[in-house]
Structure formats: C-alpha cells, structure tokens
Tab-separated table of C-alpha atoms in Angstrom:
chain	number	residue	atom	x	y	z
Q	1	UNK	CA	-13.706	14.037	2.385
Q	2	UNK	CA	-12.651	10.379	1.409
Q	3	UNK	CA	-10.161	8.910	1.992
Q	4	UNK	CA	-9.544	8.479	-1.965
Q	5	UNK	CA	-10.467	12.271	-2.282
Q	6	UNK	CA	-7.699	12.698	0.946
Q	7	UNK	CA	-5.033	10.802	-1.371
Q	8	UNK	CA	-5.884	12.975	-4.577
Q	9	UNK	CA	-5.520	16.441	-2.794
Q	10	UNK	CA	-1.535	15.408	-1.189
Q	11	UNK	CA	-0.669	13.917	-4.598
Q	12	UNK	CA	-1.396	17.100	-6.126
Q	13	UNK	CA	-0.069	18.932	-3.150
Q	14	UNK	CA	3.231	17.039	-3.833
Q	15	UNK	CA	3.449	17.586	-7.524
Q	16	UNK	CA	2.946	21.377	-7.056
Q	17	UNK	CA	5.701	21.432	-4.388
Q	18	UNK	CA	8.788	23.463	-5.521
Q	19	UNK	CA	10.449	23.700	-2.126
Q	20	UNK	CA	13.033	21.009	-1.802
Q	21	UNK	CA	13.083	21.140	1.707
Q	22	UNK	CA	9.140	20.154	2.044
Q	23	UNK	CA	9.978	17.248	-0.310
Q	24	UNK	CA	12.879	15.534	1.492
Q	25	UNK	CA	11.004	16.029	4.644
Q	26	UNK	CA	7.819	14.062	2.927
Q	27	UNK	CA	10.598	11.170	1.429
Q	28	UNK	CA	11.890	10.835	5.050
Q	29	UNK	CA	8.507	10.223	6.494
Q	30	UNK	CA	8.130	7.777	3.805
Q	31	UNK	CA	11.800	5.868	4.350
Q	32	UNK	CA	10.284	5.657	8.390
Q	33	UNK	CA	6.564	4.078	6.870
Q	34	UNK	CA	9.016	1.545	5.101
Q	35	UNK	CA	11.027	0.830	7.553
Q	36	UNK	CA	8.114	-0.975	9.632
Q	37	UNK	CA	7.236	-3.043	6.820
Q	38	UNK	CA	8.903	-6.987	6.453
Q	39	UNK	CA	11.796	-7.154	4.193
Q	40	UNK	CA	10.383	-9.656	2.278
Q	41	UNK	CA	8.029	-6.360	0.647
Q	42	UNK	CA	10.758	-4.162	0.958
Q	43	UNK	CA	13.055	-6.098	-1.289
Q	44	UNK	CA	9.575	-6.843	-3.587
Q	45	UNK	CA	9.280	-3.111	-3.763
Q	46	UNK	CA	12.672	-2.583	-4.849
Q	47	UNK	CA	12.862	-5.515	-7.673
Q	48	UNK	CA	9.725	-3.470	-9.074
Q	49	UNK	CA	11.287	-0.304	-8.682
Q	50	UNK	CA	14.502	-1.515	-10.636
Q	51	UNK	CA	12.350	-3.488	-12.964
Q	52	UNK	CA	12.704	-2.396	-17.114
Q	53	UNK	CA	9.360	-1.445	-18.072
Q	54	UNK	CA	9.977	-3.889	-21.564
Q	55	UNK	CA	9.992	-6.562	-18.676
Q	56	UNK	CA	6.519	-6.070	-17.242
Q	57	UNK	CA	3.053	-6.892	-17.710
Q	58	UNK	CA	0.785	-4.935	-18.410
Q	59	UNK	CA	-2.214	-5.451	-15.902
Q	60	UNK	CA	-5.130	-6.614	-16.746
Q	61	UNK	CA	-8.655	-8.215	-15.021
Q	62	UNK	CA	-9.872	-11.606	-15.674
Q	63	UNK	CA	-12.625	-10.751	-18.253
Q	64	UNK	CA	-10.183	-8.858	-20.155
Q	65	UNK	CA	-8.273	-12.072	-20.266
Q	66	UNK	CA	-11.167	-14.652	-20.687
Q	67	UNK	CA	-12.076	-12.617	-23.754
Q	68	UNK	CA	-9.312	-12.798	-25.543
C-alpha cells in the first residue's frame, strides 16, 4: 500500500470513528507531532486556521494563471 493509499484508509478510519475516546487520543498524538515543529509554522498554522474563508485565495497553478 502507498503511502497516499496509507493516508486515505486513516482519513476514512477517522471520519467513521464514533468513539470519542479514540478521537481525543488521535488529537493528542497530533498536539505531540506539533509540538516538535518551530513556532514560526505553528503560529502560520494557526493564522490559517483562524483565517475567514472570504479572506483567502483560492489556489491555483501557474498555467491556470498565465491563461487568464
């Protein structure tokens, strides 16, 4: 298996979880992933988080932009 096709199988796993339990365990292991990473991303992470959705771009590639 993939490690894209590895990704897809716990993101359904997650979004078929119904025990709470299971999912605060999985939101602690991600708090300690975070934790290692510079604060610099963390506080990137959270300005995105907070962001309004009216406020963002829409992403794009750079032949959708040269062919405008």
């Amino acid at each position: 298996m993939t490690l894209e096709q590895r990704k897809i199988a716990l993101i359904n796993w997650i979004t078929n979880l119904h025990e709470e339990s299971v999912i605060s365990q999985v939101e602690s292991f991600r708090k300690k992933s975070l934790d290692e990473l510079p604060k610099e991303i963390l506080a990137l992470l959270e300005m995105s988080d907070s962001a309004e959705e009216t406020n963002c771009i829409e992403h794009t590639n750079a032949k959708a932009i040269l062919g405008r």
